[in-house]
mmCIF file of N, CA and C in Angstrom:
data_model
loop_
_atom_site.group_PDB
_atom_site.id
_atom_site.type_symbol
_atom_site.label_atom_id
_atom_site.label_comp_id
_atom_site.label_asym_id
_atom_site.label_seq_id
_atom_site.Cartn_x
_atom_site.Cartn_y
_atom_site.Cartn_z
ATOM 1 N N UNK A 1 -1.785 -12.807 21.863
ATOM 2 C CA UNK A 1 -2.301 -11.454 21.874
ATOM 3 C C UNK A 1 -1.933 -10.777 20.552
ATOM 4 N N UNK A 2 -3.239 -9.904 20.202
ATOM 5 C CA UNK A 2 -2.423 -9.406 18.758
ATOM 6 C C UNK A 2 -2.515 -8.392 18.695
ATOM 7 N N UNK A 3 -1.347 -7.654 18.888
ATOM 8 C CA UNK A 3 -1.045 -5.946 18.362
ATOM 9 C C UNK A 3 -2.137 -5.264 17.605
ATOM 10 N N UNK A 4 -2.568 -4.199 18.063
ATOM 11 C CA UNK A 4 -3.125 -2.844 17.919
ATOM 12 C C UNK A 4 -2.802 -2.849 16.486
ATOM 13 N N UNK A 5 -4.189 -2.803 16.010
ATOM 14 C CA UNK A 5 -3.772 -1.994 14.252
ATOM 15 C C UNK A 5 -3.334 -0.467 14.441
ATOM 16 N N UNK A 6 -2.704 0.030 13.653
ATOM 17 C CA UNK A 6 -2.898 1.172 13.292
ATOM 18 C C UNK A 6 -3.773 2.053 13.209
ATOM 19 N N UNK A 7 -3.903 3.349 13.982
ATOM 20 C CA UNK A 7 -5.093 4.235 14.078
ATOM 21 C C UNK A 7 -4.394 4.957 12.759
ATOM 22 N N UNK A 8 -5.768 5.056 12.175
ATOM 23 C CA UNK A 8 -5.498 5.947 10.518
ATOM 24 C C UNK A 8 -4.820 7.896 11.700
ATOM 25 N N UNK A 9 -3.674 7.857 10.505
ATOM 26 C CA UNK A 9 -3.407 9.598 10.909
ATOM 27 C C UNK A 9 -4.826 10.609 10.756
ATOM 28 N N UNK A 10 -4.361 11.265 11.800
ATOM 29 C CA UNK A 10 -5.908 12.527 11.220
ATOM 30 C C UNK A 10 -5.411 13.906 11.468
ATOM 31 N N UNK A 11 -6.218 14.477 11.193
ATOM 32 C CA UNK A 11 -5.867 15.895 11.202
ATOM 33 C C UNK A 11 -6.195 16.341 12.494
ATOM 34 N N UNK A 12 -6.363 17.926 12.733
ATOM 35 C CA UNK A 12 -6.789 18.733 13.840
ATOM 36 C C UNK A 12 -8.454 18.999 13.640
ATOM 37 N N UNK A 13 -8.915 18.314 12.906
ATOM 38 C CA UNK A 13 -10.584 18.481 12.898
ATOM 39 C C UNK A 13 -10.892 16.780 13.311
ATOM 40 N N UNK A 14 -10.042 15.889 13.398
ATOM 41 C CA UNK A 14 -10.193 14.394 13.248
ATOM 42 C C UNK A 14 -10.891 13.302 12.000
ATOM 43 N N UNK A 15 -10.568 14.227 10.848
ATOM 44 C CA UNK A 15 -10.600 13.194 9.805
ATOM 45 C C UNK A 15 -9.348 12.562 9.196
ATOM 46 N N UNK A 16 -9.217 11.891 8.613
ATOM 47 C CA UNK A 16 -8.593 10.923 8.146
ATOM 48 C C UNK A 16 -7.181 11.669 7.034
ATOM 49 N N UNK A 17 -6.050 11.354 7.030
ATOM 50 C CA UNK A 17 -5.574 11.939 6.566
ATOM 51 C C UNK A 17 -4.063 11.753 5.702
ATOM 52 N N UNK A 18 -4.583 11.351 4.371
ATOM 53 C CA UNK A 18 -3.273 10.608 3.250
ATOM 54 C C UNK A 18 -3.186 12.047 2.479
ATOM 55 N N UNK A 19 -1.628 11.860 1.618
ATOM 56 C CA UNK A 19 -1.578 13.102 0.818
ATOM 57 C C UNK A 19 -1.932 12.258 -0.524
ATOM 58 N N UNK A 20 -2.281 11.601 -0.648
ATOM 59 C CA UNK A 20 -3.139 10.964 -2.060
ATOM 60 C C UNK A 20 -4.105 9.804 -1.458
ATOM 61 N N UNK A 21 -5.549 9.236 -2.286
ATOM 62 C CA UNK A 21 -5.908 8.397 -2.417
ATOM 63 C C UNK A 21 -5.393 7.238 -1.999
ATOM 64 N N UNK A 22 -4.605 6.947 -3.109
ATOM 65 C CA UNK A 22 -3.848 5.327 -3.169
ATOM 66 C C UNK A 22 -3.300 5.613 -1.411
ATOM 67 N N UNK A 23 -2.754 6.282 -1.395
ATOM 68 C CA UNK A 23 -2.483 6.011 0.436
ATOM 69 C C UNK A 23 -3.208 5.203 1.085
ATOM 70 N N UNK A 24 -4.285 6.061 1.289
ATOM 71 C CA UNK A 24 -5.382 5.242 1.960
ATOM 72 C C UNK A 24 -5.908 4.141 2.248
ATOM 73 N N UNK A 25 -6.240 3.527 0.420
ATOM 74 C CA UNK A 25 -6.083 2.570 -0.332
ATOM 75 C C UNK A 25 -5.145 1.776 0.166
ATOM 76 N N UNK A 26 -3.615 1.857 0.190
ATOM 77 C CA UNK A 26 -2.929 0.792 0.406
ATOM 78 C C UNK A 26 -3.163 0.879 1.944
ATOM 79 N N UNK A 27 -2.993 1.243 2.745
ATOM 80 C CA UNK A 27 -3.253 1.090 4.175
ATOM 81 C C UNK A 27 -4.349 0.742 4.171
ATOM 82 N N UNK A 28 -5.347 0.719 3.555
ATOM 83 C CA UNK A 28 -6.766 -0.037 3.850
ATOM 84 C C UNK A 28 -6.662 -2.061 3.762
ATOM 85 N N UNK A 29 -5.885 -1.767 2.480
ATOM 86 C CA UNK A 29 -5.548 -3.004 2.344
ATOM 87 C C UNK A 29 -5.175 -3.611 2.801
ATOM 88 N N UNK A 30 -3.631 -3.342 3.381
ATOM 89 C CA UNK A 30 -2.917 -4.087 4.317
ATOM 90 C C UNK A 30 -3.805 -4.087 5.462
ATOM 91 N N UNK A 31 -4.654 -3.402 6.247
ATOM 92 C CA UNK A 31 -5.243 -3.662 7.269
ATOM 93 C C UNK A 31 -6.255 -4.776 7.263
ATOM 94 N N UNK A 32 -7.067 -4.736 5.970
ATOM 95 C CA UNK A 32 -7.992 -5.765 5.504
ATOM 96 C C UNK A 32 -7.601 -7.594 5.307
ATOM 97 N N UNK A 33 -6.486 -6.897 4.516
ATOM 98 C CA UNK A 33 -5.594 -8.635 4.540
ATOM 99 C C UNK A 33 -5.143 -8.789 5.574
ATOM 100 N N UNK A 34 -4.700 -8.493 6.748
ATOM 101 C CA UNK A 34 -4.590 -8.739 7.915
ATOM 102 C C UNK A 34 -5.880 -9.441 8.582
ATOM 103 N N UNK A 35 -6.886 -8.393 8.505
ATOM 104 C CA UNK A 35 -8.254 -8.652 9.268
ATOM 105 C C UNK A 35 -8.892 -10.259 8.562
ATOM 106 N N UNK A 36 -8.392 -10.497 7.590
ATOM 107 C CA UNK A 36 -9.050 -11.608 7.063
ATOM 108 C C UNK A 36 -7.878 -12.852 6.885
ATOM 109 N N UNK A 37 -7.122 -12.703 8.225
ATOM 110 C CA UNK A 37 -5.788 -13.541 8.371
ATOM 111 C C UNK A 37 -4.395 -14.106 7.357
ATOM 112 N N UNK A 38 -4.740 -13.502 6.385
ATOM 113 C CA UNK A 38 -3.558 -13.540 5.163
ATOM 114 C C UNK A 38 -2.184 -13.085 5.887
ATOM 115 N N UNK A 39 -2.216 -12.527 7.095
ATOM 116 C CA UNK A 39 -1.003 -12.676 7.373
ATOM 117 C C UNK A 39 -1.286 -11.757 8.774
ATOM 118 N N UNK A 40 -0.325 -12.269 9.873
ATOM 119 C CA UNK A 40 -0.212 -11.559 11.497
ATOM 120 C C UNK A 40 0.130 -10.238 11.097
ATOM 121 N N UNK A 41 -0.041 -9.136 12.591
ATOM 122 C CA UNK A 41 0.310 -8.304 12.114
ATOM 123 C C UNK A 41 1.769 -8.053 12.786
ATOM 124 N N UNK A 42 2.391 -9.012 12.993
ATOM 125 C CA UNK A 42 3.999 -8.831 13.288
ATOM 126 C C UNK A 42 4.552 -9.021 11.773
ATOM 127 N N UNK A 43 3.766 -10.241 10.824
ATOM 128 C CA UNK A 43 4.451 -10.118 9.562
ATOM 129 C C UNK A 43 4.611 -8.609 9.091
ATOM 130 N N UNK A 44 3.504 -8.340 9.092
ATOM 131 C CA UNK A 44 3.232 -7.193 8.321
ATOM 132 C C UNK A 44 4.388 -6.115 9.055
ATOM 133 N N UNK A 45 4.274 -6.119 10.027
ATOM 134 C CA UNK A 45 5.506 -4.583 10.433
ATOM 135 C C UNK A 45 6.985 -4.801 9.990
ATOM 136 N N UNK A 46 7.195 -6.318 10.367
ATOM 137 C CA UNK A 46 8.636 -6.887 9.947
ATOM 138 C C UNK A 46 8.596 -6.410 8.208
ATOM 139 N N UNK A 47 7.596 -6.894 7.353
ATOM 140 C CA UNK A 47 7.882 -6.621 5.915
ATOM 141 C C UNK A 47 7.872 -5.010 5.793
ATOM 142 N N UNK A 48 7.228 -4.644 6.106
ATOM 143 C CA UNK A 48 7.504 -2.906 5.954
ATOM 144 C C UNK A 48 8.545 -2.034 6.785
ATOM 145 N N UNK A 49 9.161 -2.942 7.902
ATOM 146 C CA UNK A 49 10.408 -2.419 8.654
ATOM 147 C C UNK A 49 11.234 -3.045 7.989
ATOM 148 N N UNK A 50 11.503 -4.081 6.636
ATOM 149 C CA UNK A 50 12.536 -4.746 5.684
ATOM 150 C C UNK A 50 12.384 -3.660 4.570
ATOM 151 N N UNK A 51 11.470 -3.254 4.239
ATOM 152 C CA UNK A 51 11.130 -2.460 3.168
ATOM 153 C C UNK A 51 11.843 -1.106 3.275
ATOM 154 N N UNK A 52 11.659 -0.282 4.675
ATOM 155 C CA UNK A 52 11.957 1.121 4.823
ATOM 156 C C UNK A 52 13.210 0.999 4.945
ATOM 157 N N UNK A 53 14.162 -0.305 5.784
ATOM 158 C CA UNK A 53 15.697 -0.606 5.704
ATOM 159 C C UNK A 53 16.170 -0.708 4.646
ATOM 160 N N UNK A 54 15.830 -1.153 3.052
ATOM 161 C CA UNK A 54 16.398 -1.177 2.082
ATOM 162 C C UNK A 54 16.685 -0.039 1.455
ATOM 163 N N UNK A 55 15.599 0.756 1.188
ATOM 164 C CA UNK A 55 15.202 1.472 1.097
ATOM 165 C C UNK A 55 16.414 2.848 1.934
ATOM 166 N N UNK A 56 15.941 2.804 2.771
ATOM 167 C CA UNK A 56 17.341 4.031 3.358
ATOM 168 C C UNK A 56 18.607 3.316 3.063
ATOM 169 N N UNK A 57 18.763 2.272 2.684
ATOM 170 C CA UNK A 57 20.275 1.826 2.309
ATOM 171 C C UNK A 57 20.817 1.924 0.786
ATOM 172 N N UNK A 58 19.272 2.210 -0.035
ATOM 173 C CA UNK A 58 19.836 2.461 -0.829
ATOM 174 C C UNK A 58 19.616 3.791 -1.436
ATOM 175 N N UNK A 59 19.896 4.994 -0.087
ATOM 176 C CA UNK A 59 19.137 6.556 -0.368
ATOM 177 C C UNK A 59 18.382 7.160 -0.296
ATOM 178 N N UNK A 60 17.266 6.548 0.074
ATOM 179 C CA UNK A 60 16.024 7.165 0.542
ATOM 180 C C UNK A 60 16.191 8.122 1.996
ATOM 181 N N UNK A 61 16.261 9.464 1.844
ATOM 182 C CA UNK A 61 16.409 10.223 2.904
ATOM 183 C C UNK A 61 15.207 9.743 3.755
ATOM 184 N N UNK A 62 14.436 9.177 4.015
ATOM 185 C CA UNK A 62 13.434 9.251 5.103
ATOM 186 C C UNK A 62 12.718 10.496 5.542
ATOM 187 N N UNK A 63 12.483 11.130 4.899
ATOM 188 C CA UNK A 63 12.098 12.510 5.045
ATOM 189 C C UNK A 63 10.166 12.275 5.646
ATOM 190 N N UNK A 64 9.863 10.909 5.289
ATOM 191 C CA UNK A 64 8.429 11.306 5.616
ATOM 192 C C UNK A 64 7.855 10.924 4.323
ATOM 193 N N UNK A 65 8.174 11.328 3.081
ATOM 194 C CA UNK A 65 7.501 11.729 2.117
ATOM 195 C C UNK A 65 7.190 10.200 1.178
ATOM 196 N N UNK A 66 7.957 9.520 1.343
ATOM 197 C CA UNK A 66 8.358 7.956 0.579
ATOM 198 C C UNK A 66 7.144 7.109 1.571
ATOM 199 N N UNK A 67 6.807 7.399 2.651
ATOM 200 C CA UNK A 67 6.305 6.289 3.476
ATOM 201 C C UNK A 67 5.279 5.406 3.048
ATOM 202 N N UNK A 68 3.996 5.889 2.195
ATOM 203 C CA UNK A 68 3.276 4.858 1.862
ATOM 204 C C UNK A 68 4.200 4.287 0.094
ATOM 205 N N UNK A 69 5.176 4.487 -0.263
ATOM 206 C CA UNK A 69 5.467 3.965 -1.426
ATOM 207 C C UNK A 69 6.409 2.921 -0.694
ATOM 208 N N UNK A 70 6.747 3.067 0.355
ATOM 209 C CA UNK A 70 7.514 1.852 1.434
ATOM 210 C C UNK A 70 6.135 0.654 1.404
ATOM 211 N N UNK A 71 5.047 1.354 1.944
ATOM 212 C CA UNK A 71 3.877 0.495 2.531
ATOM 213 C C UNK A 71 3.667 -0.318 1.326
ATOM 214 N N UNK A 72 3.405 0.337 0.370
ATOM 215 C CA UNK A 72 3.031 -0.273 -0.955
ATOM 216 C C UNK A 72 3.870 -1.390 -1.771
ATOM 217 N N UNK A 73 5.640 -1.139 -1.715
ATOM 218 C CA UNK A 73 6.216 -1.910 -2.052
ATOM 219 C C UNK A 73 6.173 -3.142 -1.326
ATOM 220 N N UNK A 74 5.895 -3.149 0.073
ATOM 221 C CA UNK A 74 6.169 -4.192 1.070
ATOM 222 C C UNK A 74 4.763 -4.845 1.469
ATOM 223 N N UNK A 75 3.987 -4.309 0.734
ATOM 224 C CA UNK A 75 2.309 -5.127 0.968
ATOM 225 C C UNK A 75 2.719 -5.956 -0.887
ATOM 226 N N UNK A 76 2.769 -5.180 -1.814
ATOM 227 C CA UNK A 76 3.352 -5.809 -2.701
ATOM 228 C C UNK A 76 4.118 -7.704 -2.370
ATOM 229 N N UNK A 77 5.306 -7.127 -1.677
ATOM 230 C CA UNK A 77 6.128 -8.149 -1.578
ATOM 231 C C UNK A 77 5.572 -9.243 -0.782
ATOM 232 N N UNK A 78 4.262 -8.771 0.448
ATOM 233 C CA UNK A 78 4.212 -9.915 1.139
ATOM 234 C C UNK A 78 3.233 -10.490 0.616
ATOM 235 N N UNK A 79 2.449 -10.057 -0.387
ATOM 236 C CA UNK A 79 0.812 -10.775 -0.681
ATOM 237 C C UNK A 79 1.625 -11.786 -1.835
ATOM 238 N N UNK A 80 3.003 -11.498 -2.559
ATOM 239 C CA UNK A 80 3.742 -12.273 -3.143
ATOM 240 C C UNK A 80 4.035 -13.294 -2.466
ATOM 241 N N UNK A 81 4.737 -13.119 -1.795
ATOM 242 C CA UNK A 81 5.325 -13.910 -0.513
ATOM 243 C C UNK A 81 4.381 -15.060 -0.198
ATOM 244 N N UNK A 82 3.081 -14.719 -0.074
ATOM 245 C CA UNK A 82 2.022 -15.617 0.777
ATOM 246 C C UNK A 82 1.266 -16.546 -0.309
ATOM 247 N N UNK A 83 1.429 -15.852 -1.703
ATOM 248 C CA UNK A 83 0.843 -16.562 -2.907
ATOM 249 C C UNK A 83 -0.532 -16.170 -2.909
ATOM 250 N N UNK A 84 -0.535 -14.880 -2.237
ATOM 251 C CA UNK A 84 -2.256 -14.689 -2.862
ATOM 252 C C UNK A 84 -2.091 -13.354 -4.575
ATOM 253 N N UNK A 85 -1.125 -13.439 -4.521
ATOM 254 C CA UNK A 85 -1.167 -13.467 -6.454
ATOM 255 C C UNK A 85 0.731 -13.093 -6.557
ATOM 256 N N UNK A 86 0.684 -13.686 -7.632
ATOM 257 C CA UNK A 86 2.173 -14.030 -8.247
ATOM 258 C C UNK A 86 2.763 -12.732 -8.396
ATOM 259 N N UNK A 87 4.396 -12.849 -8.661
ATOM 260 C CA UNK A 87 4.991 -11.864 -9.332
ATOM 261 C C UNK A 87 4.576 -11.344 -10.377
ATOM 262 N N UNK A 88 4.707 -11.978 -11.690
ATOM 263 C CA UNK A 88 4.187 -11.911 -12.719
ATOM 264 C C UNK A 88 2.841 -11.319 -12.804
ATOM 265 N N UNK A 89 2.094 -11.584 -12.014
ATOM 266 C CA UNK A 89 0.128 -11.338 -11.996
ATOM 267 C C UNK A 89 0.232 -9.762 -11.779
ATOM 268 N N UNK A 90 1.615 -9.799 -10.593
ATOM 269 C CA UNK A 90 1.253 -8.830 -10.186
ATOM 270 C C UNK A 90 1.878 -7.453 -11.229
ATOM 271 N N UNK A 91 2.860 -7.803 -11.782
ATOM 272 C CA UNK A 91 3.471 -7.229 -12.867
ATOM 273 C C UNK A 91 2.709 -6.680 -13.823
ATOM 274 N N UNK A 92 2.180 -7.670 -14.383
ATOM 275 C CA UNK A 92 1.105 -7.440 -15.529
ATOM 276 C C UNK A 92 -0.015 -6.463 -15.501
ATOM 277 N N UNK A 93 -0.421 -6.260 -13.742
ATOM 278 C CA UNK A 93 -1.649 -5.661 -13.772
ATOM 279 C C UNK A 93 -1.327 -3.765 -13.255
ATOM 280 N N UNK A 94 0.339 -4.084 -12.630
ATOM 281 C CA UNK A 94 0.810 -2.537 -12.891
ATOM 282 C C UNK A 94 0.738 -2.464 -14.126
ATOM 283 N N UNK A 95 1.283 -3.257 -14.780
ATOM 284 C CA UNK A 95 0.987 -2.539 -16.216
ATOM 285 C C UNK A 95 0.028 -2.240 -16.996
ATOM 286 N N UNK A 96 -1.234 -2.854 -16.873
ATOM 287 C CA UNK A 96 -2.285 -2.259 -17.173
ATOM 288 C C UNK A 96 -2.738 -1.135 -16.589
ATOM 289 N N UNK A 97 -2.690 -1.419 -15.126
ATOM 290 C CA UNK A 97 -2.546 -0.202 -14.873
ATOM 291 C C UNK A 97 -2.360 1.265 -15.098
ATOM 292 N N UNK A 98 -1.066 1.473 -14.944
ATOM 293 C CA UNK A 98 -0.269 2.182 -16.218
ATOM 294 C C UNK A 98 -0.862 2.765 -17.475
ATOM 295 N N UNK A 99 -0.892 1.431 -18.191
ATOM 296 C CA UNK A 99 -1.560 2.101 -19.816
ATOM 297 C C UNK A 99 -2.837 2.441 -19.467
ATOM 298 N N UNK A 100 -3.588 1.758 -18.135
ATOM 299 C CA UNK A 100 -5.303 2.396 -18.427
ATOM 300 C C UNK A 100 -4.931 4.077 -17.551
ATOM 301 N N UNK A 101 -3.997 4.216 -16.879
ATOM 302 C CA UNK A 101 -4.308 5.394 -15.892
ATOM 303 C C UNK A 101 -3.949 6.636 -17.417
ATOM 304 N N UNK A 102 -2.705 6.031 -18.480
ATOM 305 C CA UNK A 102 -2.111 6.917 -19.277
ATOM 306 C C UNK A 102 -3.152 7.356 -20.231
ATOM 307 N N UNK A 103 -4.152 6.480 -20.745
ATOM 308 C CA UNK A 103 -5.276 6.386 -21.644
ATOM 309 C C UNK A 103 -6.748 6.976 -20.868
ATOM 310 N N UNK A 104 -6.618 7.196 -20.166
ATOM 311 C CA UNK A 104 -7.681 7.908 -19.343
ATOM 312 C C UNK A 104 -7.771 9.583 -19.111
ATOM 313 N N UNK A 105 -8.414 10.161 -19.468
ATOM 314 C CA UNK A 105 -8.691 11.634 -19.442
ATOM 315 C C UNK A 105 -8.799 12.414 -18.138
ATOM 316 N N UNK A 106 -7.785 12.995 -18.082
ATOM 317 C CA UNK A 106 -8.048 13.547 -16.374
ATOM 318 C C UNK A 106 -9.192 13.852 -15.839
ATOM 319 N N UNK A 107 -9.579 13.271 -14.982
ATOM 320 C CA UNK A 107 -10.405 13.733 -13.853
ATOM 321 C C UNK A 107 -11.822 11.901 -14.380
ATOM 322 N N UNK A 108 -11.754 11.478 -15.145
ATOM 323 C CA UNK A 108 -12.553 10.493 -15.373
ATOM 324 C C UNK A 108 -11.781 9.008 -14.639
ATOM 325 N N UNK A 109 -12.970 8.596 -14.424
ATOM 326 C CA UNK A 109 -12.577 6.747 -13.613
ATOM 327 C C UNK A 109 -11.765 5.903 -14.843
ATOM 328 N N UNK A 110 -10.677 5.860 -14.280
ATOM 329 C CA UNK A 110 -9.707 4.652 -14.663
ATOM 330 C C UNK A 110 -10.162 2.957 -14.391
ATOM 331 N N UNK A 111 -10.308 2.546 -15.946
ATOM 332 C CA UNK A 111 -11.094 1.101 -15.455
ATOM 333 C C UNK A 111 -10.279 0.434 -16.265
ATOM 334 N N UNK A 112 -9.956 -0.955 -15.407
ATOM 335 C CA UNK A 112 -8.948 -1.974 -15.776
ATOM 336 C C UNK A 112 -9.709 -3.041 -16.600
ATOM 337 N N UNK A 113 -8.625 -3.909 -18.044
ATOM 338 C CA UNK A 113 -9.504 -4.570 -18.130
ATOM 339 C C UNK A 113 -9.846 -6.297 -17.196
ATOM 340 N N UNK A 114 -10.826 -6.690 -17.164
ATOM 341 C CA UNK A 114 -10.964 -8.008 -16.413
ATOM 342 C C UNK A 114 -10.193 -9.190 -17.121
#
């Protein structure tokens, strides 16, 4: 039997509801790589219940506010984990990242290169 995904949070009108984008984004993801069997979704809670434990151990008040940068580090770690792209790969492309989000003019699409 396999555990209930996650119903996206919503508001009091019932839309959908991240305090940024990338939120979304990473919870889309992890739900997607799930849906396309890259990993159960007991992995997935165990890596993000390893993630939020480090994490408060090493200061993170838990206030709420850290939660998708938990999600993110620990979808990070497991798509590592599983070898659907490396440390390094994955390194490299924060860092492009990075320089394309820094080189980009507010409010215009940030495009990585291929």
């Amino acid at each position: 039997m396999t555990p209930d995904l996650p119903s996206l949070p919503r508001d009091d009108q019932g839309s959908p509801v991240f305090r940024e984008p990338w939120e979304a984004q990473a919870f889309a993801l992890a739900v997607r790589l799930h849906e396309t069997g890259h990993f159960t979704w007991g992995e997935w809670a165990s890596a993000l219940a390893d993630q939020i434990q480090q994490a408060q151990a090493a200061g993170d008040p838990d206030l709420g506010d850290t939660y998708y940068r938990h999600w993110l580090a620990a979808l990070e770690r497991l798509v590592a984990a599983k070898g659907l792209v490396s440390a390094a790969e994955l390194a490299r492309r924060k860092a492009e990242w990075d320089a394309a989000a820094r080189a980009t003019p507010h409010g215009q699409p940030i495009e990585l290169p291929r």
